[in-house]
Coordinates of C-alpha atoms and ligand atoms in Angstrom, one line a residue:
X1 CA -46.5 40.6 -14.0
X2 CA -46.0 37.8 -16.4
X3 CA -48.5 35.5 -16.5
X4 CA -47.2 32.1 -13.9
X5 CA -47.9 29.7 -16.1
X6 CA -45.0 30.6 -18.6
X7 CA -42.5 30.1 -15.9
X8 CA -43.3 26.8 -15.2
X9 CA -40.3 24.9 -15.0
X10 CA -39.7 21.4 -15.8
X11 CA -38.3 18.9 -13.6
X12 CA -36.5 15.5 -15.2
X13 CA -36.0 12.6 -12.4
X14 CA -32.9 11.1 -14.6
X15 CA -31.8 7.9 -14.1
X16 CA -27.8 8.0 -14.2
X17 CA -27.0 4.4 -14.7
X18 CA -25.0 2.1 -12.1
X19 CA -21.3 3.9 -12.3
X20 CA -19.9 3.7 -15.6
X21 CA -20.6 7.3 -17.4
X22 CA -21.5 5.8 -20.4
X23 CA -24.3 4.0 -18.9
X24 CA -26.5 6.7 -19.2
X25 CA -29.2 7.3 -21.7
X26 CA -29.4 9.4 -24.5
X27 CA -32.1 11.0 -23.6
X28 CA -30.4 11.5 -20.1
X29 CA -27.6 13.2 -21.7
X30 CA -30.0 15.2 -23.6
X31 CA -31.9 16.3 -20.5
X32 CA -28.6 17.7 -18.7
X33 CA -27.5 19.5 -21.8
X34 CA -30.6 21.7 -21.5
X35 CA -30.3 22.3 -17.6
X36 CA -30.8 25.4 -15.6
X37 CA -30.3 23.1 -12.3
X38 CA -28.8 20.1 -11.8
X39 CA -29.6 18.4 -8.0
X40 CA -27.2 15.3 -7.8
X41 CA -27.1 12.4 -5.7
X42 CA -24.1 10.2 -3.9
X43 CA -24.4 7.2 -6.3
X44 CA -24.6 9.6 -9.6
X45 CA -21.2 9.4 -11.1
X46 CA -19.9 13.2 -11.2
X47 CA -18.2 12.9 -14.5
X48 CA -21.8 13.3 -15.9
X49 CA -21.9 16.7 -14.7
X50 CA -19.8 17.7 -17.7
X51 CA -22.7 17.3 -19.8
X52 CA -24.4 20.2 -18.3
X53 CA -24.0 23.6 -19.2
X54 CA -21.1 25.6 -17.3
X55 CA -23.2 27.9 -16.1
X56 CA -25.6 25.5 -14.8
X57 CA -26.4 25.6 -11.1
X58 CA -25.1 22.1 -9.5
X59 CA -26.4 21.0 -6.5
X60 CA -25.3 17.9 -4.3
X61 CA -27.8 16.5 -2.5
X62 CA -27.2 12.7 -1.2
X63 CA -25.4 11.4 1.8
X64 CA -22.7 8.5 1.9
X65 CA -25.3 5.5 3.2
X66 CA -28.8 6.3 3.6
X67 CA -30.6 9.3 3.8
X68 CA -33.2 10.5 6.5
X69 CA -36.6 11.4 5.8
X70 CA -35.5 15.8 7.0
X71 CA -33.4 15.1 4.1
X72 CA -35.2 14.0 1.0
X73 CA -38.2 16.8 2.3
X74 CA -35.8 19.1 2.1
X75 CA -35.1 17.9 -1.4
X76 CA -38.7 17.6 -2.6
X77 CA -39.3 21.2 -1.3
X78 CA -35.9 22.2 -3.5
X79 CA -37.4 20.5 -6.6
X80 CA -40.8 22.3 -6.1
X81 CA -39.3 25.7 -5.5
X82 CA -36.8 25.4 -8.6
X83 CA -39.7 23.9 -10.7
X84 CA -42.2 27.1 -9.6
X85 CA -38.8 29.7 -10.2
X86 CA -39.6 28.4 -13.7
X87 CA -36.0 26.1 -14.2
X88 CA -35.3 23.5 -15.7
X89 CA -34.2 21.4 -13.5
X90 CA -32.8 17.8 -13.7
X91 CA -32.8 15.9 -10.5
X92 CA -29.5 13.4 -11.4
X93 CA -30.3 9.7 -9.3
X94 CA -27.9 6.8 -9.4
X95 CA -29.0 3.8 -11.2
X96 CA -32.9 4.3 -12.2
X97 CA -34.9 6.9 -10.2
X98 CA -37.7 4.6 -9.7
X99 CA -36.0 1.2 -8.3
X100 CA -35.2 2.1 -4.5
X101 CA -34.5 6.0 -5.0
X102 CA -37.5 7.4 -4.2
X103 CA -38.0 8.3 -7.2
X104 CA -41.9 8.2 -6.9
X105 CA -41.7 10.0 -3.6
X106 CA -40.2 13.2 -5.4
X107 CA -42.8 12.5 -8.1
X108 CA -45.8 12.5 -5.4
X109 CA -44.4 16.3 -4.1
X110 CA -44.4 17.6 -7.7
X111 CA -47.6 16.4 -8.6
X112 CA -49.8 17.4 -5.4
X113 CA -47.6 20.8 -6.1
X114 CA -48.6 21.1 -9.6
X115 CA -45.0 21.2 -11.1
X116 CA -44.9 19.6 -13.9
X117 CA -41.9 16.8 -14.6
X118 CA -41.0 13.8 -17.1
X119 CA -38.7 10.4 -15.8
X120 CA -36.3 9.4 -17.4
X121 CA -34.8 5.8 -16.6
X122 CA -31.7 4.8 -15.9
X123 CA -29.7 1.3 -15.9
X124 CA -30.1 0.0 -12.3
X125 CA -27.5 -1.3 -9.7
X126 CA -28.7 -4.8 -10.3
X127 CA -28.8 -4.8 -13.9
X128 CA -25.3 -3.1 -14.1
X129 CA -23.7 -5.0 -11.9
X130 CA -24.7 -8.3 -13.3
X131 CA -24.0 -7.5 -16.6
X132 CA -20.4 -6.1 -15.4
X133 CA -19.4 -9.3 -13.9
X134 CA -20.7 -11.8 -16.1
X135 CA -23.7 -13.4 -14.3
X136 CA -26.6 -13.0 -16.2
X137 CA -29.8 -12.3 -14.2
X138 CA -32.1 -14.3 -15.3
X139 CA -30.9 -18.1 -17.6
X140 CA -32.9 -20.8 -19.6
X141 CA -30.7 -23.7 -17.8
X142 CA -31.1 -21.6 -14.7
X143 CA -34.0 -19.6 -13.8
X144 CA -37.2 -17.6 -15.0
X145 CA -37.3 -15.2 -12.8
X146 CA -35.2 -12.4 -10.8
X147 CA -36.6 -10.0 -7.8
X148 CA -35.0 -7.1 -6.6
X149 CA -35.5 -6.9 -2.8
X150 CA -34.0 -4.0 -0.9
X151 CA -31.8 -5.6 2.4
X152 CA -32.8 -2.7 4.7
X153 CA -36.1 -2.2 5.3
X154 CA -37.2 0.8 6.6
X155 CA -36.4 0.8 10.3
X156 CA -40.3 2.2 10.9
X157 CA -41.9 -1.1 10.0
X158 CA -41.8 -3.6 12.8
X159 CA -43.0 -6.5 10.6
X160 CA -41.0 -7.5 7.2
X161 CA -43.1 -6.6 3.8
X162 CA -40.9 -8.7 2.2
X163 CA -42.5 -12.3 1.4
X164 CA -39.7 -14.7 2.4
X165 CA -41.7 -17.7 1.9
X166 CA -42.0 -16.8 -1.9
X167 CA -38.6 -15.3 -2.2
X168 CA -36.7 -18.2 -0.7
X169 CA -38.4 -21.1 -2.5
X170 CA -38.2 -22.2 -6.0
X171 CA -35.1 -21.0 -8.5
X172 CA -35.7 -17.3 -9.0
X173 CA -32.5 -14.9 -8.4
X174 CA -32.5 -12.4 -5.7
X175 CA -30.8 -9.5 -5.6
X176 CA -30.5 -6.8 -2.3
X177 CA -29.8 -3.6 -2.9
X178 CA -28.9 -1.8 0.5
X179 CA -28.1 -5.2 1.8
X180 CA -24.5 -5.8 2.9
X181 CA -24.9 -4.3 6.7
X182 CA -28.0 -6.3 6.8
X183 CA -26.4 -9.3 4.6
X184 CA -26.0 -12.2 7.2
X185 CA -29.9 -11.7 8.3
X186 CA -30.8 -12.0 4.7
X187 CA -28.8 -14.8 4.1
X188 CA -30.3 -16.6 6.9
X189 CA -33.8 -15.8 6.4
X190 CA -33.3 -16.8 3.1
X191 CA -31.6 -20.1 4.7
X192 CA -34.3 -20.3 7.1
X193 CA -37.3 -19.9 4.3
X194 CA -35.6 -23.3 2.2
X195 CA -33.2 -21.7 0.2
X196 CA -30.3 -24.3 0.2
X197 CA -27.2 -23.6 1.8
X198 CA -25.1 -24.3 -1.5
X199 CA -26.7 -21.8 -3.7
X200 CA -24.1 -19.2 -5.0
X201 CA -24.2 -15.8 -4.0
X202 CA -22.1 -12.8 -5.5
X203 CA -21.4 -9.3 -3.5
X204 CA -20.9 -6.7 -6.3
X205 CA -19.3 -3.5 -4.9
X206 CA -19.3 -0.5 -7.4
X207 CA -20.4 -2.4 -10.3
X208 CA -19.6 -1.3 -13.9
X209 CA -16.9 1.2 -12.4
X210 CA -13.1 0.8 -12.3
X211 CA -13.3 -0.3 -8.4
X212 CA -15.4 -2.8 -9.1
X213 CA -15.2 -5.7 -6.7
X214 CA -16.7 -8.7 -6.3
X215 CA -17.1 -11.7 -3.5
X216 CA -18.5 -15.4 -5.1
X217 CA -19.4 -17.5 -2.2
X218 CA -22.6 -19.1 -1.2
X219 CA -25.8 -18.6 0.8
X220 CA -24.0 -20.7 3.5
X221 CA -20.4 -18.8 3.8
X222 CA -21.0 -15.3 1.8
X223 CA -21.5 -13.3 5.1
X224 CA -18.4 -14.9 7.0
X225 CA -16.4 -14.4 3.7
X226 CA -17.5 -10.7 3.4
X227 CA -16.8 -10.4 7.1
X228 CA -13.1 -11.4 6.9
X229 CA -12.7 -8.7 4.4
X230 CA -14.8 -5.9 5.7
X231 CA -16.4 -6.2 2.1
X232 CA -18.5 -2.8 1.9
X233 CA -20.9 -1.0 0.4
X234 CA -22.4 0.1 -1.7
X235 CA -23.1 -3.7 -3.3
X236 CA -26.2 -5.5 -4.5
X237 CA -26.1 -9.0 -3.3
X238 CA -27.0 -11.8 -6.4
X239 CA -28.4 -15.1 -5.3
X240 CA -29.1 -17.9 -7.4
X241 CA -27.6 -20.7 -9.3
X242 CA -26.9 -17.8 -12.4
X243 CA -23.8 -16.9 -10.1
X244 CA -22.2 -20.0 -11.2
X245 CA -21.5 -18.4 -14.9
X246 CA -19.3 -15.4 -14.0
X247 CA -16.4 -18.5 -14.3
X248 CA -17.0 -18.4 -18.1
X249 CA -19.0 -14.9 -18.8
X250 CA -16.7 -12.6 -16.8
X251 CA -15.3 -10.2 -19.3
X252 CA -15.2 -6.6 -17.4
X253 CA -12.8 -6.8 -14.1
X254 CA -10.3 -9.9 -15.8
X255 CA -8.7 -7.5 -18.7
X256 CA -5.4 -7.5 -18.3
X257 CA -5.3 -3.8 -17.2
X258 CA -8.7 -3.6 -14.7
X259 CA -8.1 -1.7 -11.5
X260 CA -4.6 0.2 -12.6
X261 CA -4.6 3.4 -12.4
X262 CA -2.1 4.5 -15.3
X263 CA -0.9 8.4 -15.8
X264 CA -0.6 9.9 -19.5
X265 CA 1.7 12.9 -19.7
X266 CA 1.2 13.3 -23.5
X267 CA 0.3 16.8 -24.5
X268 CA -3.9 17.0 -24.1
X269 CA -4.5 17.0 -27.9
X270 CA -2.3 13.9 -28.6
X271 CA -3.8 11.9 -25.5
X272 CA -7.1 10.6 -26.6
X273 CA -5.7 7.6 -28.4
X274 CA -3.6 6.5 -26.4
X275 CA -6.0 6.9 -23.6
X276 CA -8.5 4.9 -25.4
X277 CA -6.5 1.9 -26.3
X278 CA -5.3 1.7 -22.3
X279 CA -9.4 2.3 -20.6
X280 CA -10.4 -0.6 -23.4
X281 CA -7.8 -2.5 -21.4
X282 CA -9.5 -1.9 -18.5
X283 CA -7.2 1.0 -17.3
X284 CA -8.0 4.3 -15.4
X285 CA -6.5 6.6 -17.1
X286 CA -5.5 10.5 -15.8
X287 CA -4.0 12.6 -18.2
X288 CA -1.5 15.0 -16.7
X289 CA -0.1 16.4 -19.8
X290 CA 3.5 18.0 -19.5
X291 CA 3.8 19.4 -22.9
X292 CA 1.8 21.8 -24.5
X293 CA 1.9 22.2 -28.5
X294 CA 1.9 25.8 -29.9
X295 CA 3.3 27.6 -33.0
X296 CA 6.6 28.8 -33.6
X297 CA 7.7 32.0 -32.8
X298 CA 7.8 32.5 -36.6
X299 CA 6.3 30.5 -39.2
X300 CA 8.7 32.8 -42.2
X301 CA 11.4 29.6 -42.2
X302 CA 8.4 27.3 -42.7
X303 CA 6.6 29.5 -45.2
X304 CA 9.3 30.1 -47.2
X305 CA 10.2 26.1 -47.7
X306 CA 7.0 25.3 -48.8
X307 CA 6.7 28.4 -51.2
X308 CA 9.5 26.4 -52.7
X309 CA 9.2 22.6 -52.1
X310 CA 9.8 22.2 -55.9
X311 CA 13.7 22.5 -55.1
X312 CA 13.6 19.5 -52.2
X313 CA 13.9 15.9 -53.4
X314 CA 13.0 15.1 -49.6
X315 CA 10.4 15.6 -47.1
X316 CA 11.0 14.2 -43.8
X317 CA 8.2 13.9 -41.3
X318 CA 9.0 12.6 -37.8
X319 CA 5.6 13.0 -35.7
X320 CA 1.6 13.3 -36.7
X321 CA 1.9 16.4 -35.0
X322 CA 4.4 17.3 -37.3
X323 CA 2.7 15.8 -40.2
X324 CA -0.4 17.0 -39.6
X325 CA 1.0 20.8 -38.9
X326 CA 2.8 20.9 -41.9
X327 CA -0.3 20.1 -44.5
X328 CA -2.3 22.6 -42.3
X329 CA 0.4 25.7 -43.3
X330 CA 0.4 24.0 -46.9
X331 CA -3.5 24.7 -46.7
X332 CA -3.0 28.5 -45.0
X333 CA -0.7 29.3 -47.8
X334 CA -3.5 28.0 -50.4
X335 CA -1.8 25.2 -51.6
X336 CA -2.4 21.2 -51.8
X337 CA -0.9 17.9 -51.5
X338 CA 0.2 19.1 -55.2
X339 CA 2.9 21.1 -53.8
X340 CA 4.8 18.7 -52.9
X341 CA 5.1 17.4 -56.2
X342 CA 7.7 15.3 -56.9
X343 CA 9.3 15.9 -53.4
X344 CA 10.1 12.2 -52.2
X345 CA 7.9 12.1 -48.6
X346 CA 9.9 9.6 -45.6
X347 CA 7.8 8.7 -42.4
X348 CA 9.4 8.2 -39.2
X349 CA 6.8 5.5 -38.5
X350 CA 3.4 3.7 -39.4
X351 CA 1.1 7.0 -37.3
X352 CA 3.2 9.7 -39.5
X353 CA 2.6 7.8 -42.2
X354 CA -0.8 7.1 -42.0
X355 CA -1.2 11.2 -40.9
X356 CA 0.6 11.8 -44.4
X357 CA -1.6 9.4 -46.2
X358 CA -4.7 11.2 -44.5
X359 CA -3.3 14.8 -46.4
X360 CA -3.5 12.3 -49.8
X361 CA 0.4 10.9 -50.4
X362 CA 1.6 8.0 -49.7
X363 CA 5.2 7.8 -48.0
X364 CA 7.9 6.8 -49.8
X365 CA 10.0 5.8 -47.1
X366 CA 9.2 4.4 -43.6
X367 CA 12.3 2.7 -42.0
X368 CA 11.8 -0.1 -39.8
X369 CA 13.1 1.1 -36.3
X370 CA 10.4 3.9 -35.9
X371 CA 12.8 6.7 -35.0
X372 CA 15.4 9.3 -36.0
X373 CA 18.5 6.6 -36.4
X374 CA 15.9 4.6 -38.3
X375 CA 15.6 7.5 -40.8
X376 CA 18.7 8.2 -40.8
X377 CA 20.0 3.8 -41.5
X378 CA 17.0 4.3 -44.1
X379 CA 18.8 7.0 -46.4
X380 CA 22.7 6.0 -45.7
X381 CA 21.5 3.1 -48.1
X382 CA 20.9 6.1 -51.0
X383 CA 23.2 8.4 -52.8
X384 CA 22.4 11.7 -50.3
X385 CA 25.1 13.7 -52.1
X386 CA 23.7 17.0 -53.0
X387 CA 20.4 16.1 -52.2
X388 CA 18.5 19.0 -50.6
X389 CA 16.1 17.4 -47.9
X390 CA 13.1 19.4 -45.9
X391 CA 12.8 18.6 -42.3
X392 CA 9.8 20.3 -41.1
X393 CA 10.2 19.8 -36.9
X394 CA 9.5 20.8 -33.4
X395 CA 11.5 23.4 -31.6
X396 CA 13.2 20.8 -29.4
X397 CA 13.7 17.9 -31.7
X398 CA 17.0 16.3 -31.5
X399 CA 19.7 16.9 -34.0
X400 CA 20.3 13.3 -35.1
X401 CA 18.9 13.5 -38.9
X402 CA 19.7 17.1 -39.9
X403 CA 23.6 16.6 -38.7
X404 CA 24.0 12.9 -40.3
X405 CA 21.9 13.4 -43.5
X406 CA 24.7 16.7 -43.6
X407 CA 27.2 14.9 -42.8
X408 CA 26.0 12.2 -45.8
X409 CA 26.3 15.4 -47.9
X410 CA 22.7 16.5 -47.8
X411 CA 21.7 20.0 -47.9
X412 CA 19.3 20.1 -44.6
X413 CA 16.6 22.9 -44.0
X414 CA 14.9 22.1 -40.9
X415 CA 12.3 24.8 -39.9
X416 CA 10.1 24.8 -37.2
X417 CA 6.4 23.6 -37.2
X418 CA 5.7 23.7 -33.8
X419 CA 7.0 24.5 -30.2
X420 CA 6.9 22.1 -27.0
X421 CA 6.2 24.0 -24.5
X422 CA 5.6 23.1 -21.1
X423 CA 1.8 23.7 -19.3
X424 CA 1.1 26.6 -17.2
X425 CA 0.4 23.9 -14.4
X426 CA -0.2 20.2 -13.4
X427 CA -4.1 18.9 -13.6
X428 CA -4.5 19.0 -8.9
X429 CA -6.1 15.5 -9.6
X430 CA -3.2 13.9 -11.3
X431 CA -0.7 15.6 -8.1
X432 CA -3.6 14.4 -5.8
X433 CA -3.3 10.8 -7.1
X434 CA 0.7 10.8 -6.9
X435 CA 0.6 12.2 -3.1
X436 CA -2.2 9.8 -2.2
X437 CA 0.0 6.8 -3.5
X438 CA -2.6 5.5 -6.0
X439 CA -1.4 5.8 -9.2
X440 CA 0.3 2.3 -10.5
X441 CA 2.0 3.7 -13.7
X442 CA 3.1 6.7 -15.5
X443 CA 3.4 6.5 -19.0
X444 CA 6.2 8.9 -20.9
X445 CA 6.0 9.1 -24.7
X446 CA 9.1 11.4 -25.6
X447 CA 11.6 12.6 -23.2
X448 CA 10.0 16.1 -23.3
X449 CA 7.5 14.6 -21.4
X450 CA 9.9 13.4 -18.9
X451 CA 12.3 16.7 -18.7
X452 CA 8.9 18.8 -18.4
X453 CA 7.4 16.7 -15.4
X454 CA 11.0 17.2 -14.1
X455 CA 11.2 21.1 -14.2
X456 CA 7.6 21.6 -13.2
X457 CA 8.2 19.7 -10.1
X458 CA 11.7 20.1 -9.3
X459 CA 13.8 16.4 -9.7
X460 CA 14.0 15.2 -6.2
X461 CA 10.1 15.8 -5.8
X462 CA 9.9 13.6 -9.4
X463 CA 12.0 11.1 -8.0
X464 CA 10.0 10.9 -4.4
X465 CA 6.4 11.2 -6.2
X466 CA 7.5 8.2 -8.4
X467 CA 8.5 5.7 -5.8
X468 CA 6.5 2.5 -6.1
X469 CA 4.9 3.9 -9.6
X470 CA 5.9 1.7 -12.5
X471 CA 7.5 3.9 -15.2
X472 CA 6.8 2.9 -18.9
X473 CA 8.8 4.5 -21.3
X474 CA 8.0 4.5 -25.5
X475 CA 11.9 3.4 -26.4
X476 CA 14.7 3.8 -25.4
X477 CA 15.6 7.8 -25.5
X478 CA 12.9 8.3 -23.5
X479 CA 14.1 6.2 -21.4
X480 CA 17.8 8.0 -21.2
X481 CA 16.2 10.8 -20.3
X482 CA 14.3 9.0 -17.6
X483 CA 17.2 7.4 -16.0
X484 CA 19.1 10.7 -16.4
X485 CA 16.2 12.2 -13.6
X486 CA 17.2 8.6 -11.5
X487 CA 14.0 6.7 -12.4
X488 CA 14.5 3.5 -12.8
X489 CA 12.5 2.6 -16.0
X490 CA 10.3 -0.6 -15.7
X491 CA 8.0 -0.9 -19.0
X492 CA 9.8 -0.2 -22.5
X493 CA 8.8 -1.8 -25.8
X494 CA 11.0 -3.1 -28.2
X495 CA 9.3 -0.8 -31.1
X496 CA 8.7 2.8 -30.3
X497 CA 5.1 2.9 -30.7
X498 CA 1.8 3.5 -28.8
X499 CA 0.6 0.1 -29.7
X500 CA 3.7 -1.7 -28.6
X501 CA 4.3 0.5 -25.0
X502 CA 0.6 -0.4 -24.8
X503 CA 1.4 -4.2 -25.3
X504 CA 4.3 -3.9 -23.3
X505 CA 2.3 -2.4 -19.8
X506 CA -0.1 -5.4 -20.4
X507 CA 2.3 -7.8 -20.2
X508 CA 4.3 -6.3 -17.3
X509 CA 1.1 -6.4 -15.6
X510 CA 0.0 -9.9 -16.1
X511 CA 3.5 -10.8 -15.3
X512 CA 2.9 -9.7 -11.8
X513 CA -0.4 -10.6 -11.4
Ligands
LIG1 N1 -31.9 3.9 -7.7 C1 -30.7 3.1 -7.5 C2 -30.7 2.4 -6.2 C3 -30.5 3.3 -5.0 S1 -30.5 2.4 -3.5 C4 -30.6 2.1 -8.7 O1 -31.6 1.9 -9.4 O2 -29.6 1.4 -8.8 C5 -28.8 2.3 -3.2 C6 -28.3 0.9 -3.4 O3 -28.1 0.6 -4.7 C7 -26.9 0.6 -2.7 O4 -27.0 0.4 -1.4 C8 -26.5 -0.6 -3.5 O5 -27.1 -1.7 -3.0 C9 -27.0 -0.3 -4.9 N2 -26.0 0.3 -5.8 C10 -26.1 1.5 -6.4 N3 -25.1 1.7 -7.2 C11 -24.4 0.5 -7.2 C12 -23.2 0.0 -7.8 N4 -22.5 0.8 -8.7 N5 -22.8 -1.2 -7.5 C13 -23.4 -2.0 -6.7 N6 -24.5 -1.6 -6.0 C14 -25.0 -0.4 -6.3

């Protein structure tokens, strides 16, 4: 036998912030990337999960409001046994481990066990929340101080530990955690202790996250207000005169696309932009990508083009994907930007170009409606006649620019880069979403994304699973082939770009807002 003491595992109490995954430290993140054992709790968001290993064990341990004392023995017990089985274990807790999670409780079983472990804090409920919906905690103008009180006291103790008399006088802020079944009692005991009646009061329900929800009211009216609604938790409850800024320092739940929930059916590696530029928005965004991008069957009619670019006087590029695909076989075949020598290089719009620029040449040519009849107005303005043009393109693209720049008299090779081909199968969370009703929008970027959606789900299911979800459409082919399907399309930008359809949902949205 080994000797014990070298399988002595560690155990990190890891504070996983309020709800927003990127609320979690560094060090946090660093902790989970390392784990044997991961023992998570309700309020820990799940997506942090992804930072462990995939062979890491993952074990849920909270209940949905409150948790009995059987329970969290049960838990200290797991934490000892894992800790003496020599794992690494991080025990995952929502917000910080040592405000209101028994935190120190799990600490006290470790250390009268001998297990060794390390804390690591988290951002809490109160701080998160605050910051989330503009009221800061503590002011100048306002207040010095801020107390975090928990609204339920354990049901054991028969007298309150809480000093009301301190709490409710002066300026400080208050904030409950675990207080909105208990909030009218608070409220009144503040009330009764001297707090005035007019002092403002915010409910924050799932602060920092993309159901965020918050009540304003005031120590006088907050628990019939939250009453009216069935407001629920989890929420921390703010009290103090610092409530009054969220009118001027909200800045989280007010962007223009906070609470939607918006689709993406772009293939996976194409997604991450556009994604971004909709969650900055305040979107939720679940990509459900219809297309997959893979090589051609044979890259030979590729190959052989760029073995001899020297006889093209154009290169046309009409996607990044394209673009980027193109310079990547350039590189296989040991070549450089040189190659394309004195090869004139047209962008369909400002992305290509900018992919183009990234391989070192700058376009020649980027017409000013971003899409194949824009290429195509672009070069009936030259003498095409005999000119031998290289369309490098995907499997599918449509035939606009090969058959007019022929028909100009061009000489048209257009081998295939890449293939659109559709996914083996639909994420289950994006269909989940769609049968459950809660998606507000589905964005489609080219009408391969529409088409694919179509045949993986049959039309009539399309059609049913899209009633009531706004459809936004890049321009207007896409939207052709939408309306083809029977959806009506709802969101199209006058320019076919990311940027614009992006532009476009906001202002559909704040038009019905
Ligand atoms: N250790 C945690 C608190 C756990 S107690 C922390 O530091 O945040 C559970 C209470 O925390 C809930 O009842 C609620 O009052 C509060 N809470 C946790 N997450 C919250 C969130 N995202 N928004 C609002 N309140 C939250």
């Amino acid at each position: 036998m080994s000797n014990p003491s070298q399988h002595t595992g560690m155990i990190y109490l890891v504070g996983a912030g309020p709800g927003d995954p990127g609320l979690i430290t560094l060090k946090g993140v660093e902790c989970l990337q390392r784990a044997q054992v991961v023992i998570y709790d309700y309020l820990a968001n799940e997506q942090l999960l992804a930072h462990a290993p995939a062979d890491a064990e993952l074990i849920y341990a909270g209940k949905i409001g409150g948790r009995h004392n059987q329970d969290q023995e049960e838990i200290n017990r797991l934490l000892v046994e894992k800790g003496r089985e020599g794992k690494i274990v991080v025990r995952l807790k929502g917000g910080d481990p040592f405000v209101f999670g028994r935190g120190g409780e799990e600490c006290e079983a470790l250390s009268a066990a001998g297990v060794p472990f390390q804390v690591v804090p988290g951002v809490t409920a109160a701080v998160g929340a605050a910051a989330y919906s503009g009221i800061p905690l503590t002011h100048r103008d306002f207040t010095a101080s801020v107390a975090f009180v928990t609204g339920h006291e354990g049901k054991d103790k028969s007298e309150s530990a809480i000093d009301w008399d301190r709490l409710s006088l002066g300026n400080g802020t208050v904030v409950f955690y675990m207080g909105i079944t208990t909030l009218r009692s608070n409220m009144e005991r503040l009330l009764r202790h001297g707090r005035s009646p007019e002092t403002p009061v915010a409910l924050v329900r799932w602060g920092t996250a993309p159901t965020q929800q918050v009540l304003i009211g005031t120590l006088g009216d907050i628990a019939d207000r939250a009453e009216a609604i069935g407001f629920k938790p989890p929420a921390v409850t703010i009290v103090g005169e610092v409530v009054a800024l969220r009118d001027r320092l909200r800045w989280f739940d007010n962007r223009p696309l906070f609470g939607r929930k918006i689709l993406v059916t772009r293939a996976a590696d194409q997604a991450g932009e556009f994604a971004a530029m909709l969650t900055d928005r305040g979107a939720t965004v679940m990509e459900c990508p219809t297309i997959k991008l893979v090589d051609p069957e044979s890259w030979e009619p590729l190959d052989s083009a760029i073995r001899s670019m020297s006889d093209y006087d154009w290169l046309v590029l009409t996607s990044v994907n394209g673009a980027r695909r193109f310079f990547q076989r350039l590189a296989l075949l040991g070549l450089d930007a040189r190659a394309v020598g004195t090869c004139r290089v047209c962008a369909v719009g400002p992305k290509t170009a900018e992919a183009i620029r990234a391989c070192g040449i700058l376009p020649d040519m980027v017409p000013s409606d971003y899409k194949a009849e824009g290429v195509v107005a672009e070069f009936a303005k030259l003498a095409m006649n005999g000119t031998r043009v290289l369309f490098p393109r995907a499997d599918k693209a449509r035939e606009v620019i090969p058959c007019e720049l022929k028909r100009m008299g061009a000489q048209v090779d257009s081998p295939v880069a890449y293939r659109n081909v559709m996914p083996d199968r639909l994420p289950p969370e994006a269909l989940f979403s769609l049968e459950k009703r809660t998606v507000d929008c589905i964005t489609f970027t080219s009408s391969s994304t529409v088409h694919n959606l179509a045949d993986m789900l049959g039309s009539d299911l399309l059609v049913n699973m899209l009633k009531g979800v706004s459809v936004a459409s890049i321009g207007a082919i896409t939207s052709k082939a939408c309306r083809s399907l029977g959806l009506k399309v709802d969101i199209e930008p006058p320019n076919s770009t990311l940027a614009h359809l992006v532009e476009e949902i906001e202002r559909h949205y704040r038009s019905i807002r």
